[in-house]
Short mmCIF file of C-alpha atoms in Angstrom, two decimals:
data_model
loop_
_atom_site.label_atom_id
_atom_site.label_comp_id
_atom_site.label_asym_id
_atom_site.label_seq_id
_atom_site.Cartn_x
_atom_site.Cartn_y
_atom_site.Cartn_z
CA ILE B 30 0.00 0.00 0.00
CA VAL B 31 1.32 3.44 -0.95
CA TYR B 32 1.52 5.88 1.96
CA GLY B 33 -0.46 8.83 0.58
CA TRP B 34 0.44 11.35 3.26
CA LYS B 35 3.98 11.54 1.86
CA ILE B 36 2.92 12.33 -1.68
CA TYR B 37 3.50 16.06 -1.17
CA ASP B 38 6.45 17.84 0.37
CA TYR B 39 6.63 21.57 -0.29
CA LEU B 40 10.44 21.82 -0.40
CA THR B 41 10.68 18.83 -2.74
CA GLU B 42 8.07 20.37 -5.01
CA TYR B 43 9.75 23.79 -5.11
CA THR B 44 13.03 22.05 -5.97
CA ARG B 45 11.31 20.12 -8.77
CA MET B 46 10.11 23.44 -10.18
CA GLY B 47 13.74 24.56 -10.40
CA LEU B 48 13.40 27.18 -7.67
CA LYS B 49 16.63 28.06 -5.85
CA TYR B 50 15.61 29.67 -2.58
CA SER B 51 18.59 28.83 -0.34
CA SER B 52 21.21 30.83 -2.25
CA SER B 53 21.79 34.40 -1.11
CA GLU B 54 21.77 35.40 -4.77
CA SER B 55 18.24 34.06 -5.28
CA PRO B 56 15.40 36.60 -5.29
CA PHE B 57 13.38 34.14 -3.18
CA ARG B 58 13.64 32.86 0.38
CA LEU B 59 11.84 30.46 2.67
CA PHE B 60 9.64 32.09 5.30
CA THR B 61 9.50 29.99 8.47
CA LYS B 62 7.82 32.31 10.99
CA ASN B 63 4.32 30.91 10.48
CA GLU B 64 5.02 27.67 12.36
CA LYS B 65 2.06 28.20 14.69
CA CYS B 66 0.02 29.88 11.96
CA GLY B 67 0.22 33.07 14.01
CA ILE B 68 0.80 35.51 11.15
CA SER B 69 -1.61 33.90 8.69
CA PRO B 70 -3.87 31.21 10.24
CA THR B 71 -5.01 29.83 6.88
CA TYR B 72 -1.59 29.58 5.23
CA PRO B 73 0.88 26.68 5.53
CA GLN B 74 3.59 26.84 8.15
CA GLN B 75 6.34 27.64 5.64
CA PHE B 76 6.25 29.20 2.18
CA ILE B 77 8.30 31.21 -0.33
CA ILE B 78 8.46 35.02 -0.32
CA PRO B 79 10.74 37.63 -1.98
CA ARG B 80 14.19 37.71 -0.36
CA ASP B 81 14.13 41.47 0.09
CA MET B 82 11.03 41.29 2.31
CA SER B 83 11.93 41.23 6.00
CA ASP B 84 9.87 39.38 8.59
CA ASP B 85 8.55 42.74 9.84
CA ASP B 86 7.53 43.64 6.28
CA ILE B 87 5.55 40.40 6.05
CA GLU B 88 3.68 41.17 9.26
CA GLU B 89 2.78 44.60 7.88
CA CYS B 90 1.63 43.06 4.60
CA SER B 91 -0.64 40.64 6.44
CA LYS B 92 -2.52 43.59 7.95
CA PHE B 93 -3.34 45.00 4.51
CA ARG B 94 -4.75 41.84 2.93
CA THR B 95 -8.04 40.23 4.00
CA LYS B 96 -7.73 37.18 6.25
CA GLU B 97 -3.99 37.98 6.52
CA ARG B 98 -3.46 36.31 3.15
CA PHE B 99 -0.59 38.33 1.67
CA ALA B 100 1.19 37.32 -1.55
CA ILE B 101 3.12 34.03 -1.48
CA LEU B 102 4.67 31.97 -4.27
CA ALA B 103 2.49 29.26 -5.78
CA TYR B 104 4.50 28.26 -8.85
CA TYR B 105 7.84 28.90 -10.56
CA TYR B 106 8.02 28.43 -14.35
CA LYS B 107 11.56 27.27 -14.94
CA GLU B 108 11.31 27.70 -18.71
CA ASN B 109 11.77 31.46 -18.35
CA GLY B 110 11.78 32.27 -14.62
CA ALA B 111 8.28 33.77 -14.41
CA SER B 112 6.14 32.82 -11.43
CA ILE B 113 2.60 32.72 -10.05
CA TRP B 114 1.82 34.37 -6.72
CA ARG B 115 -1.45 34.27 -4.83
CA SER B 116 -3.07 36.43 -2.16
CA SER B 117 -6.39 37.90 -1.06
CA GLN B 118 -7.76 41.34 -1.90
CA PRO B 119 -6.13 44.48 -0.48
CA LYS B 120 -7.84 46.64 2.15
CA GLU B 121 -7.90 49.82 0.08
CA GLY B 122 -11.44 50.76 1.11
CA LEU B 123 -13.38 53.78 -0.09
CA TRP B 124 -10.53 56.13 0.77
CA GLY B 125 -7.84 54.36 -1.25
CA ASN B 126 -5.72 53.27 1.69
CA GLU B 127 -2.04 52.58 1.01
CA ASN B 128 0.37 50.19 2.64
CA LYS B 129 4.09 50.71 2.02
CA ALA B 130 4.95 47.11 2.92
CA ASP B 131 2.40 45.76 0.43
CA GLN B 132 3.72 48.10 -2.25
CA LYS B 133 7.24 46.90 -1.50
CA MET B 134 6.03 43.29 -1.73
CA MET B 135 4.47 43.89 -5.15
CA GLN B 136 7.61 45.71 -6.31
CA CYS B 137 9.82 42.82 -5.18
CA ILE B 138 7.55 40.32 -6.91
CA SER B 139 7.58 42.35 -10.13
CA GLU B 140 11.38 42.44 -10.05
CA THR B 141 11.48 38.64 -10.17
CA SER B 142 9.75 38.85 -13.55
CA PRO B 143 12.02 37.96 -16.48
CA LYS B 144 10.06 40.36 -18.75
CA GLY B 145 11.56 40.28 -22.20
CA LYS B 146 14.19 37.68 -21.39
CA LYS B 147 14.05 34.41 -23.32
CA SER B 148 10.60 35.38 -24.54
CA LYS B 149 9.27 35.51 -28.08
CA TYR B 150 5.84 36.72 -26.97
CA SER B 151 4.39 40.22 -26.78
CA PHE B 152 0.91 41.67 -26.24
CA SER B 153 -1.12 43.99 -28.45
CA ASP B 154 -2.25 45.93 -25.36
CA PRO B 155 0.70 48.28 -24.66
CA LYS B 156 -0.12 48.52 -20.94
CA ARG B 157 -0.11 44.75 -20.61
CA ASP B 158 3.06 44.49 -22.67
CA GLU B 159 4.96 47.06 -20.61
CA ALA B 160 3.94 45.76 -17.18
CA SER B 161 6.26 43.32 -15.41
CA LEU B 162 3.54 42.19 -12.98
CA HIS B 163 0.15 41.04 -14.24
CA ILE B 164 -2.57 41.05 -11.58
CA PHE B 165 -5.59 38.84 -12.23
CA ASP B 166 -8.55 39.67 -10.02
CA ALA B 167 -10.98 36.76 -10.35
CA ARG B 168 -13.97 38.98 -9.61
CA SER B 169 -15.87 41.41 -11.81
CA MET B 170 -14.98 45.08 -11.50
CA ILE B 171 -18.43 45.79 -10.06
CA ALA B 172 -17.94 43.17 -7.35
CA ALA B 173 -14.47 44.48 -6.54
CA ILE B 174 -15.75 48.06 -6.28
CA GLY B 175 -18.59 46.81 -4.06
CA ASN B 176 -16.05 45.31 -1.68
CA LYS B 177 -14.58 48.77 -1.13
CA ILE B 178 -17.65 49.56 0.95
CA THR B 179 -16.61 46.89 3.46
CA GLY B 180 -13.05 48.24 3.59
CA SER B 181 -11.49 45.94 1.00
CA GLY B 182 -11.32 46.39 -2.78
CA TYR B 183 -8.65 45.99 -5.44
CA GLU B 184 -5.21 47.29 -6.37
CA ASN B 185 -5.09 50.95 -7.33
CA ILE B 186 -2.60 50.86 -10.21
CA ALA B 187 -1.45 54.36 -9.28
CA HIS B 188 0.10 52.72 -6.22
CA TYR B 189 1.54 49.86 -8.32
CA PRO B 190 2.72 51.57 -11.56
CA PHE B 191 4.66 48.49 -12.71
CA ALA B 192 1.49 46.35 -12.78
CA TRP B 193 -1.38 45.61 -15.17
CA LEU B 194 -4.78 44.67 -13.73
CA GLN B 195 -7.31 42.32 -15.32
CA PHE B 196 -10.76 41.52 -13.89
CA CYS B 197 -11.82 37.98 -14.81
CA ASN B 198 -15.59 38.24 -14.16
CA ILE B 199 -15.81 34.85 -12.47
CA ALA B 200 -18.99 34.50 -10.43
CA HIS B 201 -18.80 34.33 -6.63
CA ILE B 202 -20.09 31.44 -4.54
CA HIS B 203 -23.80 32.34 -4.49
CA PRO B 204 -24.52 32.28 -8.27
CA VAL B 205 -22.31 29.18 -8.61
CA ARG B 206 -24.22 27.39 -5.84
CA GLU B 207 -27.55 28.25 -7.49
CA SER B 208 -26.23 27.10 -10.86
CA PHE B 209 -25.10 23.82 -9.32
CA HIS B 210 -28.52 23.28 -7.72
CA ARG B 211 -30.22 23.78 -11.09
CA LEU B 212 -27.76 21.37 -12.70
CA MET B 213 -28.39 18.71 -10.04
CA GLU B 214 -32.15 19.09 -10.33
CA ALA B 215 -31.97 18.76 -14.12
CA CYS B 216 -29.59 15.80 -14.13
CA ASN B 217 -31.46 13.83 -11.50
CA ASP B 218 -35.01 14.23 -12.79
CA PHE B 219 -35.92 11.38 -15.12
CA LYS B 220 -38.57 13.38 -17.01
CA THR B 221 -36.17 16.26 -17.61
CA VAL B 222 -33.32 14.04 -18.77
CA THR B 223 -35.53 12.22 -21.28
CA SER B 224 -37.49 15.25 -22.50
CA THR B 225 -37.07 17.07 -25.81
CA LYS B 226 -36.14 20.23 -23.87
CA TRP B 227 -33.10 18.67 -22.23
CA PHE B 228 -30.52 20.93 -23.89
CA LEU B 229 -32.59 24.04 -23.16
CA THR B 230 -32.82 23.01 -19.50
CA LEU B 231 -29.08 22.35 -19.38
CA ASP B 232 -28.36 25.77 -20.86
CA LYS B 233 -30.53 27.47 -18.24
CA THR B 234 -28.35 26.08 -15.46
CA GLU B 235 -25.51 28.34 -16.72
CA TRP B 236 -23.03 25.77 -15.43
CA PHE B 237 -21.04 25.69 -18.65
CA ASN B 238 -20.86 29.50 -18.75
CA HIS B 239 -19.12 29.46 -15.38
CA LEU B 240 -16.65 26.77 -16.53
CA ALA B 241 -15.85 28.65 -19.74
CA CYS B 242 -15.16 31.88 -17.83
CA ILE B 243 -12.72 30.14 -15.49
CA LEU B 244 -10.91 28.44 -18.38
CA ARG B 245 -10.61 31.70 -20.33
CA SER B 246 -8.97 33.36 -17.35
CA ALA B 247 -6.55 30.46 -16.89
CA ASN B 248 -5.58 30.79 -20.55
CA LEU B 249 -4.81 34.49 -20.05
CA MET B 250 -2.68 33.76 -17.00
CA ALA B 251 -0.75 31.08 -18.88
CA GLU B 252 -0.14 33.54 -21.73
CA SER B 253 1.32 36.05 -19.29
CA ILE B 254 3.63 33.47 -17.74
CA ARG B 255 4.86 32.24 -21.10
CA ALA B 256 5.52 35.85 -22.12
CA GLY B 257 7.83 36.26 -19.14
CA ARG B 258 5.50 38.27 -16.91
CA THR B 259 5.05 37.31 -13.29
CA VAL B 260 1.43 36.88 -12.20
CA LEU B 261 -0.46 37.68 -9.00
CA VAL B 262 -3.92 36.12 -8.72
CA HIS B 263 -6.56 36.71 -6.09
CA CYS B 264 -10.31 36.86 -5.54
CA SER B 265 -11.85 38.15 -2.31
CA ASP B 266 -10.27 35.97 0.37
CA GLY B 267 -7.91 34.08 -1.93
CA TRP B 268 -9.03 30.51 -1.29
CA ASP B 269 -11.82 29.77 -3.81
CA ARG B 270 -11.49 31.18 -7.33
CA THR B 271 -7.82 31.87 -6.65
CA SER B 272 -7.16 28.15 -6.14
CA GLN B 273 -9.07 27.27 -9.30
CA LEU B 274 -7.13 29.70 -11.50
CA SER B 275 -3.76 28.93 -9.96
CA CYS B 276 -4.20 25.17 -10.43
CA LEU B 277 -5.59 25.34 -13.96
CA THR B 278 -2.80 27.65 -15.11
CA GLN B 279 -0.18 25.29 -13.72
CA LEU B 280 -1.95 22.37 -15.39
CA ILE B 281 -1.70 24.21 -18.72
CA LEU B 282 1.98 25.06 -18.24
CA ASP B 283 3.47 22.00 -16.54
CA LYS B 284 3.10 18.45 -17.85
CA TYR B 285 4.08 17.01 -14.45
CA TYR B 286 0.71 18.08 -13.09
CA ARG B 287 -0.96 16.05 -15.83
CA THR B 288 0.35 12.83 -14.31
CA ILE B 289 -1.45 10.96 -11.53
CA GLU B 290 1.15 11.87 -8.92
CA GLY B 291 1.51 15.44 -10.16
CA PHE B 292 -2.22 16.09 -10.06
CA GLU B 293 -2.37 14.88 -6.46
CA VAL B 294 0.56 17.15 -5.57
CA LEU B 295 -1.19 20.10 -7.24
CA ILE B 296 -4.33 19.57 -5.13
CA GLU B 297 -2.26 19.17 -1.97
CA LYS B 298 -0.34 22.36 -2.69
CA ASP B 299 -2.87 24.82 -4.07
CA PHE B 300 -6.13 23.66 -2.52
CA LEU B 301 -5.17 21.96 0.74
CA ALA B 302 -1.95 23.66 1.90
CA PHE B 303 -3.01 27.12 0.72
CA GLY B 304 -6.27 26.99 2.61
CA HIS B 305 -9.30 26.18 0.46
CA GLN B 306 -12.10 25.62 2.97
CA PHE B 307 -13.26 22.12 2.15
CA LYS B 308 -15.29 21.68 5.33
CA LEU B 309 -17.14 24.96 4.82
CA ARG B 310 -17.59 24.84 1.05
CA LEU B 311 -18.69 21.18 0.87
CA SER B 312 -20.76 21.38 4.08
CA HIS B 313 -19.00 18.47 5.74
CA GLY B 314 -21.02 17.23 8.70
CA THR B 315 -23.77 19.86 8.47
CA GLU B 316 -27.54 19.38 8.46
CA ASN B 317 -28.23 21.63 5.46
CA GLY B 318 -25.66 19.92 3.25
CA LEU B 319 -25.81 21.17 -0.35
CA TYR B 320 -28.27 23.88 0.68
CA GLY B 321 -26.16 25.47 3.41
CA LYS B 322 -25.44 29.20 3.05
CA ASP B 323 -21.68 28.62 2.76
CA PHE B 324 -21.88 25.60 0.47
CA CYS B 325 -20.33 26.04 -2.96
CA PRO B 326 -18.86 23.29 -5.16
CA VAL B 327 -15.68 25.25 -5.92
CA PHE B 328 -13.53 22.12 -5.94
CA ILE B 329 -16.05 20.13 -8.00
CA GLN B 330 -16.16 23.03 -10.45
CA TYR B 331 -12.37 22.94 -10.73
CA LEU B 332 -12.42 19.19 -11.39
CA ASP B 333 -15.11 19.73 -14.03
CA CYS B 334 -12.84 22.27 -15.74
CA VAL B 335 -10.07 19.64 -15.75
CA TYR B 336 -12.55 17.13 -17.18
CA GLN B 337 -13.33 19.56 -20.02
CA ILE B 338 -9.63 19.84 -20.80
CA THR B 339 -9.12 16.06 -20.78
CA HIS B 340 -12.03 15.76 -23.17
CA GLN B 341 -10.40 18.23 -25.58
CA PHE B 342 -6.87 16.81 -25.18
CA PRO B 343 -7.36 13.09 -24.47
CA THR B 344 -3.73 12.05 -24.95
CA ILE B 345 -1.80 14.41 -22.66
CA PHE B 346 -3.16 13.27 -19.29
CA GLU B 347 -1.94 10.13 -17.54
CA PHE B 348 -5.23 9.78 -15.66
CA ASN B 349 -8.74 9.03 -16.90
CA SER B 350 -12.14 10.52 -16.01
CA LYS B 351 -12.73 7.87 -13.32
CA PHE B 352 -9.74 9.31 -11.47
CA LEU B 353 -11.35 12.76 -11.42
CA ALA B 354 -14.79 11.36 -10.58
CA ASP B 355 -13.47 9.40 -7.61
CA ILE B 356 -11.67 12.48 -6.27
CA ALA B 357 -14.91 14.45 -6.60
CA PHE B 358 -16.89 11.76 -4.79
CA HIS B 359 -14.42 11.34 -1.94
CA SER B 360 -14.05 15.08 -1.41
CA MET B 361 -17.56 14.79 0.02
CA SER B 362 -17.71 11.19 1.27
CA LEU B 363 -15.45 11.78 4.31
CA GLN B 364 -14.18 8.22 3.88
CA TYR B 365 -10.61 9.52 3.84
CA GLY B 366 -8.89 12.26 5.83
CA THR B 367 -7.46 14.18 2.89
CA PHE B 368 -10.23 16.78 2.64
CA LEU B 369 -11.11 17.16 6.31
CA GLY B 370 -11.01 20.62 7.89
CA ASN B 371 -10.59 24.01 6.26
CA ASN B 372 -6.82 24.44 6.32
CA THR B 373 -3.49 23.01 7.47
CA LYS B 374 -4.03 24.26 11.01
CA ASP B 375 -7.36 22.41 11.26
CA ARG B 376 -5.96 19.16 9.93
CA LYS B 377 -2.98 19.33 12.26
CA ALA B 378 -5.29 19.93 15.24
CA ILE B 379 -7.26 16.75 14.53
CA ASP B 380 -4.10 14.84 13.57
CA VAL B 381 -5.44 13.50 10.26
CA LYS B 382 -2.18 11.80 9.30
CA ALA B 383 -2.20 9.59 12.39
CA LYS B 384 -5.94 8.99 12.65
CA THR B 385 -7.09 8.69 9.04
CA THR B 386 -6.02 7.31 5.68
CA SER B 387 -5.11 9.52 2.75
CA LEU B 388 -7.20 9.23 -0.40
CA TRP B 389 -3.93 9.04 -2.34
CA SER B 390 -3.04 5.81 -0.51
CA HIS B 391 -6.10 4.18 -2.04
CA MET B 392 -5.73 5.69 -5.50
CA ASN B 393 -2.00 5.06 -5.87
CA SER B 394 -2.43 1.46 -4.71
CA ASN B 395 -4.94 0.98 -7.54
CA LYS B 396 -3.24 3.05 -10.23
CA GLU B 397 -4.16 0.77 -13.12
CA GLU B 398 -7.84 1.68 -12.63
CA TYR B 399 -7.03 5.31 -13.22
CA LYS B 400 -4.57 5.19 -16.12
CA ASN B 401 -5.50 6.68 -19.47
CA PRO B 402 -4.63 4.20 -22.26
CA LEU B 403 -4.30 7.08 -24.74
CA TYR B 404 -1.66 8.91 -22.70
CA ASN B 405 1.14 10.39 -24.81
CA PRO B 406 3.10 13.12 -22.96
CA SER B 407 4.91 14.03 -26.19
CA ALA B 408 1.78 14.82 -28.19
CA PRO B 409 2.87 16.82 -31.28
CA PHE B 410 0.14 19.49 -30.94
CA VAL B 411 1.32 20.56 -27.47
CA ASP B 412 3.56 23.62 -27.96
CA GLU B 413 6.61 23.42 -25.67
CA GLY B 414 4.59 21.45 -23.16
CA THR B 415 1.76 24.01 -23.14
CA PHE B 416 -1.74 24.02 -24.63
CA TYR B 417 -4.75 26.31 -24.45
CA PRO B 418 -8.22 24.85 -23.88
CA ASP B 419 -11.04 25.93 -26.16
CA THR B 420 -13.63 27.84 -24.13
CA ILE B 421 -16.59 28.11 -26.51
CA LEU B 422 -19.73 26.48 -25.13
CA LEU B 423 -19.89 24.15 -28.12
CA ARG B 424 -16.85 22.32 -26.73
CA MET B 425 -18.29 21.90 -23.22
CA LYS B 426 -19.41 18.40 -22.28
CA LEU B 427 -21.64 17.26 -19.41
CA TRP B 428 -19.62 15.27 -16.87
CA GLU B 429 -22.07 12.40 -16.56
CA GLU B 430 -19.93 10.33 -14.20
CA VAL B 431 -20.41 12.98 -11.54
CA HIS B 432 -23.52 14.99 -12.31
CA MET B 433 -25.60 11.99 -13.41
CA LYS B 434 -24.01 9.44 -11.12
CA TRP B 435 -27.33 8.25 -9.66
CA MET B 436 -29.39 8.68 -12.84
CA ARG B 437 -27.25 6.68 -15.25
CA PRO B 438 -28.41 3.20 -14.05
CA SER B 439 -32.05 4.20 -14.66
CA LEU B 440 -31.27 5.51 -18.14
CA MET B 441 -29.32 2.37 -18.99
CA ALA B 442 -32.19 0.19 -17.80
CA GLN B 443 -34.64 2.14 -19.94
CA ASN B 444 -32.39 1.84 -22.99
CA GLU B 445 -32.07 -1.90 -22.50
CA ALA B 446 -35.84 -2.23 -22.21
CA GLN B 447 -36.33 -0.35 -25.46
CA MET B 448 -33.73 -2.32 -27.36
CA SER B 449 -35.33 -5.32 -29.06
CA PHE B 450 -33.79 -6.15 -32.40
CA ASP B 451 -35.13 -8.72 -34.83
CA THR B 452 -31.99 -8.98 -36.97
CA PRO B 453 -28.29 -8.02 -36.79
CA ILE B 454 -29.02 -5.35 -39.41
CA ASP B 455 -31.54 -3.71 -37.05
CA TYR B 456 -28.88 -3.66 -34.35
CA MET B 457 -26.32 -2.07 -36.70
CA MET B 458 -28.89 0.54 -37.73
CA TYR B 459 -29.42 1.35 -34.02
CA LEU B 460 -25.69 1.82 -33.51
#
């Protein structure tokens, strides 16, 4: 049996990326002052920050970002030295508050950008092309402006003149939850599934619109990284849409994350270690379940985006759709300890590694079930290891293994009952 709790080690993963953080000449360093999660309760105990940021600077930064989620390194792209950083929204408020430590942090991050070096890419938008730091705010501009009323907001580019800001227009948890409810109702109603208005009903759920918007934003982030611009991504609190975009961009850029082991490491790093609230968002152990006020299938939505990509590029992933479907199921089953709690601090408090089994132990002990027979990591249409998913709704496909999990046996039974063929020719005509 494979011991799943050892699948991810943050220092091993940063080394695999090609990141050199121990050298005094490196622009990065390891921050170790969050051992008791005192500075940022929802962050891991250790993470990578710019070398020029002192420990006091980090404490000041934490005060200017919601939930104390200041910018930390998520991914280093060794092909050109660009990187992905993640945070929460700044506390600019209605009065345009400034924070010198946060400005210094953004300046240091921008200086790690290899803009123009080893890059054959440029942008038609001169502001985007000139900026060394590309900030992707997952929200709409209206939503970000609305958050100013509560004392938060978004980056005022006048305070960060080296940056370019892009709003991604990804819906927040409430519309996504409602969309998911409509999808579940449609997919689990026999009359709806078998009616002539099925596609109209599916369209009204708006589920595919949400997926397409997320994938478009991930494509833009990947373009920036490949062009040698360092990226900062955040939403409101930096643990929902931020995790989706960070993971999908890395999946587009790095073929390691398209392997079984790599995909597990990606989830461990960007969803689990960086504080996506599984307990809260998937309503673990609550009476209201899928109808709780904080429920939102953010992680399921991310897996569905990955499913869409595997459907478009069936040869570049080591794993099959059953692998994704089983992860989706067990993120809610509570059969394994992997997705318990809301963050590293929670899981350490309940000692999940000693008291529960990791989902990866099960999956990696049964790898043959999850292998994609079409896997070809050297697919000729993948440009330098990178690809860009198509985001038009025509290319979106319903993930039946998950959304119709309980309906499929009934549909199969009905089909079998209707299939009575007198001759082999009738059967071939049916096919």
